[in-house]
Amino acid sequence: MARERKKDKSFVKEQQLGKVYQLIEQFEEISRIDLSKLSRLAPATITSLTRKLIDQKLIMEKAVRNTEHRGRPAIGLCVSPFYWQSLCAILTEDRFDMFLCELDGTLIAEQSFHLTLENIANLSTALIDCVECFIRESNCQTERIITFSVAVIGELNEQMEYCYLLGNRILHIDLKRLFQAHFHLPVVITDYFETWLFAESSVGSVIGCENVLFLQLNDRVNLSVLSEGDVFLCNQQAKINVDKLIAPQLCSLQNKLNPRLSEIERYQIINQITNKAIYQLIDLLYPDNQCNDNNEKIRFLCRKIDLQESNALAILHLVTDVTAYLILCLVDMFSPKKVMLDCSLLLAKAHFLSRLNERLSFFHCNVEIVTSRYQWNSPEVLTAAIKQRLYDGSLLEHLSQTH
């Protein structure tokens, strides 16, 4: 029982530390008195917590000149940008992108590793080789790394440890155990969609909006619903999979997708507007595209869209028209103020949004479409997962043990 109470007390202390750190970062420069008022914690508690954060090199004191009164300058607190760094990565079906960042998301170094079929077959070894290569070539000081955060564009188990699907590839790999054994520091494995959702809702394009649909079209069709400030959860996750919704027959090009599938499967939106459908259409309408990988195919298509080529516009119209129908259905169900949309074809943003809004208007669907503030592999998105764990205090336990 005493051990339980000690554990509960430690957990509360971590939450308080996270809350104080978040307030200091939010206000950029703040006094201990104001921290006490905003956090509703006693001045003595604030003194103890801020001393701990200073010792952990997360915050620092700064003299603030007061122009209204004479005397010694007041002492303010601000986030310390000089010591801790974060190591981040994005794992996709054919790439492992790595970034070394300051805690505020400022990029220090980056490197992209292409994953071949041979790499995928021996993924554990390939990923560790990538990490070691990046640390060596970026001159990364591992003792200054606060955590290693990996965002996965795939499917994870509920504990966010085990990856069992990457693109269309079935895997069996415990990412958390793999990297913890290598680093001996906190490892954060996240679903990229949920990391992006947190970044956009906390500091991005929909900050302050309490009724938003987050819709992401990549290898899957991912949905998250923010209603009156609360995120709907499905199996303890913010991501809702809507792959099997049926798209209406809007154009003849749809019939050319996945001809071996049954008609019902062929018209499921996972087989109509996801990346794998777009890759099929590019190869079908541009058989001589000579693209080396899927990312290059998307860039190729978007260049053709910007040039207003008829085949490229046909693909664009299929994706936007089905997406508009999907948004119409979702708006009828959830009545959001905004729809935050992420799609690979937003590389041709002006044409994509023009067509999408035109189709939404045709359906009499009055909702504001907003796009991501960040690029899909932006360091700010990746460091959002780390900030989330600093704010809730869960990442501070490791620092408490090492300082």
mmCIF file of C-alpha atoms in Angstrom:
data_model
loop_
_atom_site.group_PDB
_atom_site.id
_atom_site.type_symbol
_atom_site.label_atom_id
_atom_site.label_comp_id
_atom_site.label_asym_id
_atom_site.label_seq_id
_atom_site.Cartn_x
_atom_site.Cartn_y
_atom_site.Cartn_z
ATOM 1 C CA MET A 1 0.000 0.000 0.000
ATOM 2 C CA ALA A 2 2.860 2.393 0.858
ATOM 3 C CA ARG A 3 4.482 1.558 -2.463
ATOM 4 C CA GLU A 4 1.191 2.354 -4.256
ATOM 5 C CA ARG A 5 0.927 5.724 -2.519
ATOM 6 C CA LYS A 6 4.539 6.525 -3.406
ATOM 7 C CA LYS A 7 3.853 5.614 -7.043
ATOM 8 C CA ASP A 8 0.702 7.773 -7.122
ATOM 9 C CA LYS A 9 2.586 10.693 -5.590
ATOM 10 C CA SER A 10 5.355 10.352 -8.174
ATOM 11 C CA PHE A 11 2.770 10.280 -10.975
ATOM 12 C CA VAL A 12 1.113 13.473 -9.689
ATOM 13 C CA LYS A 13 4.516 15.171 -9.473
ATOM 14 C CA GLU A 14 5.290 14.246 -13.096
ATOM 15 C CA GLN A 15 1.926 15.663 -14.208
ATOM 16 C CA GLN A 16 2.607 18.883 -12.330
ATOM 17 C CA LEU A 17 6.063 19.163 -13.916
ATOM 18 C CA GLY A 18 4.558 18.656 -17.360
ATOM 19 C CA LYS A 19 1.859 21.239 -16.726
ATOM 20 C CA VAL A 20 4.375 23.844 -15.554
ATOM 21 C CA TYR A 21 6.672 23.160 -18.518
ATOM 22 C CA GLN A 22 3.746 23.583 -20.938
ATOM 23 C CA LEU A 23 2.747 26.927 -19.391
ATOM 24 C CA ILE A 24 6.314 28.235 -19.583
ATOM 25 C CA GLU A 25 6.557 27.230 -23.239
ATOM 26 C CA GLN A 26 3.107 28.656 -24.016
ATOM 27 C CA PHE A 27 3.846 32.084 -22.519
ATOM 28 C CA GLU A 28 7.509 32.106 -23.670
ATOM 29 C CA GLU A 29 8.497 34.104 -20.587
ATOM 30 C CA ILE A 30 6.634 33.987 -17.291
ATOM 31 C CA SER A 31 7.200 34.707 -13.592
ATOM 32 C CA ARG A 32 6.813 32.160 -10.798
ATOM 33 C CA ILE A 33 3.947 34.210 -9.358
ATOM 34 C CA ASP A 34 2.023 34.065 -12.646
ATOM 35 C CA LEU A 35 2.787 30.349 -12.941
ATOM 36 C CA SER A 36 1.281 29.793 -9.512
ATOM 37 C CA LYS A 37 -1.897 31.659 -10.488
ATOM 38 C CA LEU A 38 -2.333 29.922 -13.839
ATOM 39 C CA SER A 39 -1.523 26.420 -12.611
ATOM 40 C CA ARG A 40 -3.380 26.836 -9.300
ATOM 41 C CA LEU A 41 -0.377 25.360 -7.497
ATOM 42 C CA ALA A 42 1.067 26.828 -4.305
ATOM 43 C CA PRO A 43 4.074 29.180 -4.660
ATOM 44 C CA ALA A 44 6.248 26.743 -2.702
ATOM 45 C CA THR A 45 5.253 23.925 -5.080
ATOM 46 C CA ILE A 46 6.055 26.116 -8.098
ATOM 47 C CA THR A 47 9.475 26.921 -6.615
ATOM 48 C CA SER A 48 10.215 23.211 -6.167
ATOM 49 C CA LEU A 49 8.968 22.226 -9.617
ATOM 50 C CA THR A 50 10.792 24.991 -11.482
ATOM 51 C CA ARG A 51 14.013 24.196 -9.635
ATOM 52 C CA LYS A 52 13.696 20.616 -10.846
ATOM 53 C CA LEU A 53 13.057 21.716 -14.435
ATOM 54 C CA ILE A 54 16.099 24.024 -14.264
ATOM 55 C CA ASP A 55 18.235 21.155 -12.937
ATOM 56 C CA GLN A 56 16.991 19.012 -15.828
ATOM 57 C CA LYS A 57 18.072 21.778 -18.250
ATOM 58 C CA LEU A 58 14.536 22.100 -19.652
ATOM 59 C CA ILE A 59 13.978 25.702 -18.566
ATOM 60 C CA MET A 60 16.169 28.640 -17.558
ATOM 61 C CA GLU A 61 15.899 31.896 -15.657
ATOM 62 C CA LYS A 62 16.013 35.177 -17.500
ATOM 63 C CA ALA A 63 16.132 38.724 -16.193
ATOM 64 C CA VAL A 64 13.119 40.770 -17.336
ATOM 65 C CA ARG A 65 13.517 44.562 -17.347
ATOM 66 C CA ASN A 66 10.538 46.303 -15.775
ATOM 67 C CA THR A 67 10.084 49.762 -17.264
ATOM 68 C CA GLU A 68 7.356 50.779 -14.784
ATOM 69 C CA HIS A 69 9.343 50.437 -11.574
ATOM 70 C CA ARG A 70 12.931 51.033 -10.560
ATOM 71 C CA GLY A 71 15.005 48.439 -8.811
ATOM 72 C CA ARG A 72 16.413 45.048 -9.685
ATOM 73 C CA PRO A 73 14.969 43.346 -12.793
ATOM 74 C CA ALA A 74 12.311 40.696 -12.279
ATOM 75 C CA ILE A 75 13.218 37.072 -12.944
ATOM 76 C CA GLY A 76 11.227 35.275 -15.606
ATOM 77 C CA LEU A 77 11.310 31.652 -16.750
ATOM 78 C CA CYS A 78 11.591 30.444 -20.338
ATOM 79 C CA VAL A 79 12.255 27.189 -22.142
ATOM 80 C CA SER A 80 15.950 26.405 -22.520
ATOM 81 C CA PRO A 81 16.834 25.778 -26.183
ATOM 82 C CA PHE A 82 20.481 24.950 -25.614
ATOM 83 C CA TYR A 83 20.777 21.428 -24.275
ATOM 84 C CA TRP A 84 18.181 18.763 -25.099
ATOM 85 C CA GLN A 85 17.586 17.493 -28.612
ATOM 86 C CA SER A 86 15.204 14.932 -30.068
ATOM 87 C CA LEU A 87 15.885 12.164 -32.540
ATOM 88 C CA CYS A 88 12.839 11.540 -34.752
ATOM 89 C CA ALA A 89 11.951 9.276 -37.625
ATOM 90 C CA ILE A 90 9.117 8.408 -40.007
ATOM 91 C CA LEU A 91 8.732 4.794 -41.101
ATOM 92 C CA THR A 92 6.801 4.130 -44.313
ATOM 93 C CA GLU A 93 6.536 1.134 -46.616
ATOM 94 C CA ASP A 94 9.668 2.099 -48.554
ATOM 95 C CA ARG A 95 11.483 4.819 -46.577
ATOM 96 C CA PHE A 96 12.956 5.572 -43.177
ATOM 97 C CA ASP A 97 13.420 9.341 -42.778
ATOM 98 C CA MET A 98 15.451 10.528 -39.779
ATOM 99 C CA PHE A 99 15.723 13.976 -38.193
ATOM 100 C CA LEU A 100 17.740 15.538 -35.382
ATOM 101 C CA CYS A 101 15.832 18.500 -33.914
ATOM 102 C CA GLU A 102 15.793 20.994 -31.112
ATOM 103 C CA LEU A 103 12.820 20.555 -28.782
ATOM 104 C CA ASP A 104 10.988 23.396 -30.549
ATOM 105 C CA GLY A 105 11.182 21.488 -33.855
ATOM 106 C CA THR A 106 14.138 23.409 -35.313
ATOM 107 C CA LEU A 107 15.899 21.038 -37.704
ATOM 108 C CA ILE A 108 19.574 20.283 -37.095
ATOM 109 C CA ALA A 109 20.173 17.352 -39.458
ATOM 110 C CA GLU A 110 18.129 15.025 -41.670
ATOM 111 C CA GLN A 111 18.672 11.971 -43.842
ATOM 112 C CA SER A 112 16.391 9.707 -45.872
ATOM 113 C CA PHE A 113 17.002 5.968 -46.296
ATOM 114 C CA HIS A 114 15.312 4.008 -49.076
ATOM 115 C CA LEU A 115 14.089 0.584 -47.946
ATOM 116 C CA THR A 116 14.455 -2.144 -50.559
ATOM 117 C CA LEU A 117 12.553 -5.434 -50.578
ATOM 118 C CA GLU A 118 15.654 -7.013 -49.040
ATOM 119 C CA ASN A 119 15.621 -4.381 -46.261
ATOM 120 C CA ILE A 120 11.952 -5.088 -45.537
ATOM 121 C CA ALA A 121 12.682 -8.816 -45.277
ATOM 122 C CA ASN A 122 15.301 -8.015 -42.593
ATOM 123 C CA LEU A 123 13.717 -4.847 -41.249
ATOM 124 C CA SER A 124 15.114 -4.947 -37.699
ATOM 125 C CA THR A 125 18.694 -5.060 -38.959
ATOM 126 C CA ALA A 126 18.033 -2.472 -41.677
ATOM 127 C CA LEU A 127 16.508 0.056 -39.244
ATOM 128 C CA ILE A 128 19.373 -0.232 -36.748
ATOM 129 C CA ASP A 129 21.865 0.188 -39.604
ATOM 130 C CA CYS A 130 20.019 3.378 -40.653
ATOM 131 C CA VAL A 131 20.084 4.730 -37.112
ATOM 132 C CA GLU A 132 23.799 4.045 -36.662
ATOM 133 C CA CYS A 133 24.586 5.615 -40.038
ATOM 134 C CA PHE A 134 22.579 8.748 -39.175
ATOM 135 C CA ILE A 135 24.181 9.153 -35.737
ATOM 136 C CA ARG A 136 27.635 8.747 -37.251
ATOM 137 C CA GLU A 137 27.141 11.137 -40.162
ATOM 138 C CA SER A 138 25.245 13.820 -38.210
ATOM 139 C CA ASN A 139 27.742 13.818 -35.309
ATOM 140 C CA CYS A 140 24.786 13.336 -32.981
ATOM 141 C CA GLN A 141 25.642 13.527 -29.257
ATOM 142 C CA THR A 142 23.492 10.710 -27.882
ATOM 143 C CA GLU A 143 23.825 11.895 -24.261
ATOM 144 C CA ARG A 144 21.852 15.012 -25.226
ATOM 145 C CA ILE A 145 18.988 13.095 -26.840
ATOM 146 C CA ILE A 146 15.855 13.297 -24.692
ATOM 147 C CA THR A 147 14.052 10.567 -26.606
ATOM 148 C CA PHE A 148 13.801 8.709 -29.895
ATOM 149 C CA SER A 149 10.373 9.150 -31.505
ATOM 150 C CA VAL A 150 9.241 7.056 -34.476
ATOM 151 C CA ALA A 151 6.001 7.872 -36.310
ATOM 152 C CA VAL A 152 4.697 4.930 -38.327
ATOM 153 C CA ILE A 153 2.534 5.223 -41.432
ATOM 154 C CA GLY A 154 1.026 1.800 -40.930
ATOM 155 C CA GLU A 155 -0.870 -0.184 -38.321
ATOM 156 C CA LEU A 156 0.235 -0.512 -34.679
ATOM 157 C CA ASN A 157 -1.206 -2.491 -31.790
ATOM 158 C CA GLU A 158 -3.153 -0.701 -29.048
ATOM 159 C CA GLN A 159 -0.018 -0.363 -26.881
ATOM 160 C CA MET A 160 1.766 1.500 -29.707
ATOM 161 C CA GLU A 161 4.705 -0.886 -29.689
ATOM 162 C CA TYR A 162 4.193 -3.579 -32.289
ATOM 163 C CA CYS A 163 3.929 -2.871 -36.028
ATOM 164 C CA TYR A 164 1.985 -5.468 -37.972
ATOM 165 C CA LEU A 165 1.192 -3.647 -41.227
ATOM 166 C CA LEU A 166 3.353 -1.232 -43.203
ATOM 167 C CA GLY A 167 1.671 -0.060 -46.379
ATOM 168 C CA ASN A 168 0.473 -3.318 -47.882
ATOM 169 C CA ARG A 169 3.233 -5.349 -46.251
ATOM 170 C CA ILE A 170 2.437 -7.618 -43.312
ATOM 171 C CA LEU A 171 5.118 -7.401 -40.599
ATOM 172 C CA HIS A 172 5.854 -8.808 -37.165
ATOM 173 C CA ILE A 173 8.208 -6.367 -35.442
ATOM 174 C CA ASP A 174 8.267 -4.907 -31.936
ATOM 175 C CA LEU A 175 9.661 -1.458 -32.718
ATOM 176 C CA LYS A 176 9.736 -0.259 -29.117
ATOM 177 C CA ARG A 177 11.772 -3.215 -27.874
ATOM 178 C CA LEU A 178 14.091 -3.001 -30.890
ATOM 179 C CA PHE A 179 15.035 0.640 -30.353
ATOM 180 C CA GLN A 180 15.046 0.592 -26.539
ATOM 181 C CA ALA A 181 17.617 -2.198 -26.574
ATOM 182 C CA HIS A 182 19.772 -0.051 -28.851
ATOM 183 C CA PHE A 183 19.397 3.355 -27.191
ATOM 184 C CA HIS A 184 18.765 2.790 -23.459
ATOM 185 C CA LEU A 185 16.551 5.897 -23.413
ATOM 186 C CA PRO A 186 12.808 6.525 -23.763
ATOM 187 C CA VAL A 187 11.466 5.389 -27.130
ATOM 188 C CA VAL A 188 8.135 6.753 -28.362
ATOM 189 C CA ILE A 189 6.345 4.841 -31.126
ATOM 190 C CA THR A 190 3.347 6.690 -32.541
ATOM 191 C CA ASP A 191 0.832 6.433 -35.335
ATOM 192 C CA TYR A 192 1.700 9.240 -37.759
ATOM 193 C CA PHE A 193 -1.944 10.193 -38.215
ATOM 194 C CA GLU A 194 -2.495 10.711 -34.473
ATOM 195 C CA THR A 195 0.761 12.683 -34.186
ATOM 196 C CA TRP A 196 -0.330 14.920 -37.061
ATOM 197 C CA LEU A 197 -3.764 15.344 -35.437
ATOM 198 C CA PHE A 198 -2.194 16.505 -32.152
ATOM 199 C CA ALA A 199 0.143 18.936 -33.921
ATOM 200 C CA GLU A 200 -2.628 20.522 -35.995
ATOM 201 C CA SER A 201 -5.125 20.792 -33.138
ATOM 202 C CA SER A 202 -2.650 22.123 -30.564
ATOM 203 C CA VAL A 203 -0.451 24.518 -32.566
ATOM 204 C CA GLY A 204 -1.503 24.119 -36.201
ATOM 205 C CA SER A 205 -4.258 25.132 -38.608
ATOM 206 C CA VAL A 206 -7.279 24.295 -36.413
ATOM 207 C CA ILE A 207 -6.068 25.484 -33.002
ATOM 208 C CA GLY A 208 -9.025 26.741 -30.997
ATOM 209 C CA CYS A 209 -11.637 24.999 -33.168
ATOM 210 C CA GLU A 210 -13.644 22.411 -31.202
ATOM 211 C CA ASN A 211 -15.556 20.710 -34.054
ATOM 212 C CA VAL A 212 -13.244 19.357 -36.721
ATOM 213 C CA LEU A 213 -13.002 16.280 -38.934
ATOM 214 C CA PHE A 214 -9.457 15.143 -39.626
ATOM 215 C CA LEU A 215 -9.381 13.178 -42.885
ATOM 216 C CA GLN A 216 -6.211 11.637 -44.225
ATOM 217 C CA LEU A 217 -5.924 9.796 -47.524
ATOM 218 C CA ASN A 218 -2.725 7.798 -47.876
ATOM 219 C CA ASP A 219 -2.380 3.996 -47.724
ATOM 220 C CA ARG A 220 -5.664 3.935 -45.805
ATOM 221 C CA VAL A 221 -8.555 6.346 -45.325
ATOM 222 C CA ASN A 222 -8.142 7.597 -41.766
ATOM 223 C CA LEU A 223 -10.680 9.687 -39.903
ATOM 224 C CA SER A 224 -10.660 11.387 -36.536
ATOM 225 C CA VAL A 225 -13.520 13.396 -35.057
ATOM 226 C CA LEU A 226 -13.066 16.330 -32.686
ATOM 227 C CA SER A 227 -16.483 17.224 -31.249
ATOM 228 C CA GLU A 228 -16.884 20.004 -28.674
ATOM 229 C CA GLY A 229 -13.180 19.719 -27.931
ATOM 230 C CA ASP A 230 -13.167 15.950 -27.296
ATOM 231 C CA VAL A 231 -11.684 13.345 -29.635
ATOM 232 C CA PHE A 232 -13.822 10.287 -30.386
ATOM 233 C CA LEU A 233 -11.910 7.111 -29.515
ATOM 234 C CA CYS A 234 -12.140 3.731 -31.254
ATOM 235 C CA ASN A 235 -10.325 0.864 -29.495
ATOM 236 C CA GLN A 236 -8.517 3.481 -27.379
ATOM 237 C CA GLN A 237 -7.204 5.186 -30.530
ATOM 238 C CA ALA A 238 -8.152 8.483 -32.138
ATOM 239 C CA LYS A 239 -7.935 6.979 -35.627
ATOM 240 C CA ILE A 240 -11.150 5.602 -37.122
ATOM 241 C CA ASN A 241 -10.776 3.447 -40.222
ATOM 242 C CA VAL A 242 -13.440 4.023 -42.875
ATOM 243 C CA ASP A 243 -11.833 2.084 -45.737
ATOM 244 C CA LYS A 244 -14.867 -0.042 -46.590
ATOM 245 C CA LEU A 245 -17.356 2.724 -47.288
ATOM 246 C CA ILE A 246 -18.734 2.371 -50.819
ATOM 247 C CA ALA A 247 -18.137 5.130 -53.374
ATOM 248 C CA PRO A 248 -20.823 5.907 -55.970
ATOM 249 C CA GLN A 249 -20.112 5.410 -59.674
ATOM 250 C CA LEU A 250 -19.070 8.912 -60.730
ATOM 251 C CA CYS A 251 -16.824 8.292 -63.749
ATOM 252 C CA SER A 252 -15.835 5.519 -66.146
ATOM 253 C CA LEU A 253 -12.231 5.526 -64.890
ATOM 254 C CA GLN A 254 -13.375 3.924 -61.630
ATOM 255 C CA ASN A 255 -14.191 0.684 -63.508
ATOM 256 C CA LYS A 256 -10.541 0.301 -64.525
ATOM 257 C CA LEU A 257 -9.335 0.032 -60.936
ATOM 258 C CA ASN A 258 -8.783 -3.446 -59.461
ATOM 259 C CA PRO A 259 -10.639 -5.373 -62.214
ATOM 260 C CA ARG A 260 -9.997 -8.686 -60.428
ATOM 261 C CA LEU A 261 -11.948 -7.624 -57.357
ATOM 262 C CA SER A 262 -15.680 -8.038 -56.918
ATOM 263 C CA GLU A 263 -17.758 -4.945 -57.731
ATOM 264 C CA ILE A 264 -18.408 -4.210 -54.050
ATOM 265 C CA GLU A 265 -14.693 -4.396 -53.165
ATOM 266 C CA ARG A 266 -13.721 -2.413 -56.240
ATOM 267 C CA TYR A 267 -15.906 0.497 -55.126
ATOM 268 C CA GLN A 268 -14.730 0.528 -51.520
ATOM 269 C CA ILE A 269 -12.939 3.840 -51.027
ATOM 270 C CA ILE A 270 -9.677 2.131 -50.058
ATOM 271 C CA ASN A 271 -9.591 0.917 -53.671
ATOM 272 C CA GLN A 272 -10.697 4.258 -55.127
ATOM 273 C CA ILE A 273 -8.900 7.211 -53.495
ATOM 274 C CA THR A 274 -5.923 5.877 -51.518
ATOM 275 C CA ASN A 275 -2.324 5.973 -52.699
ATOM 276 C CA LYS A 276 -2.433 2.433 -54.066
ATOM 277 C CA ALA A 277 -5.364 3.413 -56.316
ATOM 278 C CA ILE A 278 -3.518 6.533 -57.499
ATOM 279 C CA TYR A 279 -0.374 4.483 -58.260
ATOM 280 C CA GLN A 280 -2.496 2.092 -60.362
ATOM 281 C CA LEU A 281 -4.058 4.940 -62.307
ATOM 282 C CA ILE A 282 -0.679 6.548 -63.012
ATOM 283 C CA ASP A 283 0.699 3.277 -64.375
ATOM 284 C CA LEU A 284 -2.495 2.758 -66.396
ATOM 285 C CA LEU A 285 -2.644 6.202 -68.004
ATOM 286 C CA TYR A 286 1.117 6.856 -68.091
ATOM 287 C CA PRO A 287 2.650 3.414 -68.777
ATOM 288 C CA ASP A 288 6.005 4.996 -69.709
ATOM 289 C CA ASN A 289 6.298 7.176 -66.563
ATOM 290 C CA GLN A 290 9.737 5.696 -65.633
ATOM 291 C CA CYS A 291 9.316 6.654 -61.968
ATOM 292 C CA ASN A 292 11.679 4.854 -59.590
ATOM 293 C CA ASP A 293 9.380 4.776 -56.559
ATOM 294 C CA ASN A 294 5.890 5.709 -55.410
ATOM 295 C CA ASN A 295 6.860 9.144 -54.069
ATOM 296 C CA GLU A 296 8.271 9.999 -57.476
ATOM 297 C CA LYS A 297 5.001 8.838 -59.088
ATOM 298 C CA ILE A 298 3.003 11.309 -56.992
ATOM 299 C CA ARG A 299 5.336 14.174 -57.866
ATOM 300 C CA PHE A 300 5.135 13.147 -61.550
ATOM 301 C CA LEU A 301 1.325 13.182 -61.490
ATOM 302 C CA CYS A 302 1.124 16.548 -59.723
ATOM 303 C CA ARG A 303 3.426 18.109 -62.317
ATOM 304 C CA LYS A 304 1.099 16.791 -65.026
ATOM 305 C CA ILE A 305 -1.909 18.214 -63.136
ATOM 306 C CA ASP A 306 -0.223 21.638 -63.004
ATOM 307 C CA LEU A 307 0.258 21.361 -66.789
ATOM 308 C CA GLN A 308 -3.491 20.606 -67.119
ATOM 309 C CA GLU A 309 -2.919 17.326 -68.981
ATOM 310 C CA SER A 310 -6.190 15.506 -69.599
ATOM 311 C CA ASN A 311 -5.142 12.121 -68.157
ATOM 312 C CA ALA A 312 -3.788 13.741 -64.998
ATOM 313 C CA LEU A 313 -6.962 15.793 -64.597
ATOM 314 C CA ALA A 314 -9.048 12.629 -64.994
ATOM 315 C CA ILE A 315 -7.204 11.070 -62.026
ATOM 316 C CA LEU A 316 -7.556 14.282 -60.028
ATOM 317 C CA HIS A 317 -11.301 14.446 -60.732
ATOM 318 C CA LEU A 318 -11.831 10.850 -59.638
ATOM 319 C CA VAL A 319 -10.040 11.410 -56.315
ATOM 320 C CA THR A 320 -11.633 14.806 -55.570
ATOM 321 C CA ASP A 321 -15.147 13.754 -56.572
ATOM 322 C CA VAL A 322 -15.147 10.626 -54.417
ATOM 323 C CA THR A 323 -13.515 12.586 -51.583
ATOM 324 C CA ALA A 324 -16.268 15.234 -51.852
ATOM 325 C CA TYR A 325 -18.919 12.525 -51.577
ATOM 326 C CA LEU A 326 -17.149 11.058 -48.533
ATOM 327 C CA ILE A 327 -16.933 14.490 -46.861
ATOM 328 C CA LEU A 328 -20.642 15.063 -47.571
ATOM 329 C CA CYS A 329 -21.532 11.841 -45.717
ATOM 330 C CA LEU A 330 -19.249 12.638 -42.795
ATOM 331 C CA VAL A 331 -20.502 16.230 -42.466
ATOM 332 C CA ASP A 332 -24.087 14.950 -42.330
ATOM 333 C CA MET A 333 -23.097 12.638 -39.461
ATOM 334 C CA PHE A 334 -20.861 14.905 -37.370
ATOM 335 C CA SER A 335 -21.703 18.548 -38.323
ATOM 336 C CA PRO A 336 -18.130 19.890 -38.106
ATOM 337 C CA LYS A 337 -17.118 23.520 -38.605
ATOM 338 C CA LYS A 338 -14.020 22.499 -40.571
ATOM 339 C CA VAL A 339 -12.534 19.500 -42.340
ATOM 340 C CA MET A 340 -8.761 19.192 -42.036
ATOM 341 C CA LEU A 341 -7.636 17.280 -45.142
ATOM 342 C CA ASP A 342 -4.347 15.593 -45.896
ATOM 343 C CA CYS A 343 -3.768 13.904 -49.257
ATOM 344 C CA SER A 344 -0.699 13.220 -51.392
ATOM 345 C CA LEU A 345 -2.267 15.093 -54.340
ATOM 346 C CA LEU A 346 -2.170 18.333 -52.361
ATOM 347 C CA LEU A 347 1.213 18.807 -54.018
ATOM 348 C CA ALA A 348 -1.078 20.238 -56.723
ATOM 349 C CA LYS A 349 -2.985 22.127 -54.026
ATOM 350 C CA ALA A 350 -4.626 24.889 -56.078
ATOM 351 C CA HIS A 351 -6.152 22.488 -58.604
ATOM 352 C CA PHE A 352 -7.103 19.904 -55.961
ATOM 353 C CA LEU A 353 -8.922 22.369 -53.687
ATOM 354 C CA SER A 354 -10.600 24.176 -56.584
ATOM 355 C CA ARG A 355 -12.147 20.953 -57.872
ATOM 356 C CA LEU A 356 -12.988 19.665 -54.371
ATOM 357 C CA ASN A 357 -14.795 22.862 -53.350
ATOM 358 C CA GLU A 358 -16.620 22.909 -56.674
ATOM 359 C CA ARG A 359 -17.959 19.391 -56.045
ATOM 360 C CA LEU A 360 -18.869 20.172 -52.412
ATOM 361 C CA SER A 361 -20.828 23.179 -53.644
ATOM 362 C CA PHE A 362 -22.610 20.923 -56.153
ATOM 363 C CA PHE A 363 -23.605 18.646 -53.230
ATOM 364 C CA HIS A 364 -24.717 21.743 -51.219
ATOM 365 C CA CYS A 365 -22.180 20.865 -48.535
ATOM 366 C CA ASN A 366 -21.151 24.038 -46.713
ATOM 367 C CA VAL A 367 -18.030 23.239 -44.727
ATOM 368 C CA GLU A 368 -14.606 24.893 -44.641
ATOM 369 C CA ILE A 369 -11.783 22.753 -46.008
ATOM 370 C CA VAL A 370 -8.413 23.489 -44.431
ATOM 371 C CA THR A 371 -5.069 21.923 -45.232
ATOM 372 C CA SER A 372 -2.162 21.052 -43.034
ATOM 373 C CA ARG A 373 0.114 23.764 -41.762
ATOM 374 C CA TYR A 374 2.973 21.297 -42.059
ATOM 375 C CA GLN A 375 4.509 19.177 -44.757
ATOM 376 C CA TRP A 376 3.884 15.474 -44.205
ATOM 377 C CA ASN A 377 7.423 14.899 -42.877
ATOM 378 C CA SER A 378 7.776 18.224 -41.067
ATOM 379 C CA PRO A 379 9.928 18.079 -37.900
ATOM 380 C CA GLU A 380 7.239 20.087 -36.060
ATOM 381 C CA VAL A 381 4.791 17.217 -36.566
ATOM 382 C CA LEU A 382 7.287 14.664 -35.282
ATOM 383 C CA THR A 383 8.310 16.689 -32.234
ATOM 384 C CA ALA A 384 4.611 17.120 -31.381
ATOM 385 C CA ALA A 385 4.634 13.532 -30.084
ATOM 386 C CA ILE A 386 7.537 14.408 -27.813
ATOM 387 C CA LYS A 387 5.910 17.624 -26.590
ATOM 388 C CA GLN A 388 2.729 15.710 -25.822
ATOM 389 C CA ARG A 389 4.708 13.463 -23.473
ATOM 390 C CA LEU A 390 6.541 16.391 -21.924
ATOM 391 C CA TYR A 391 3.210 18.088 -21.271
ATOM 392 C CA ASP A 392 1.639 15.041 -19.597
ATOM 393 C CA GLY A 393 4.857 14.406 -17.641
ATOM 394 C CA SER A 394 5.399 10.841 -18.875
ATOM 395 C CA LEU A 395 8.744 11.691 -20.468
ATOM 396 C CA LEU A 396 10.072 13.415 -17.348
ATOM 397 C CA GLU A 397 10.423 10.198 -15.345
ATOM 398 C CA HIS A 398 13.575 9.227 -17.267
ATOM 399 C CA LEU A 399 15.111 12.671 -16.695
ATOM 400 C CA SER A 400 14.350 12.420 -12.971
ATOM 401 C CA GLN A 401 16.316 9.173 -12.822
ATOM 402 C CA THR A 402 19.329 10.573 -14.674
ATOM 403 C CA HIS A 403 19.587 13.959 -12.886
#
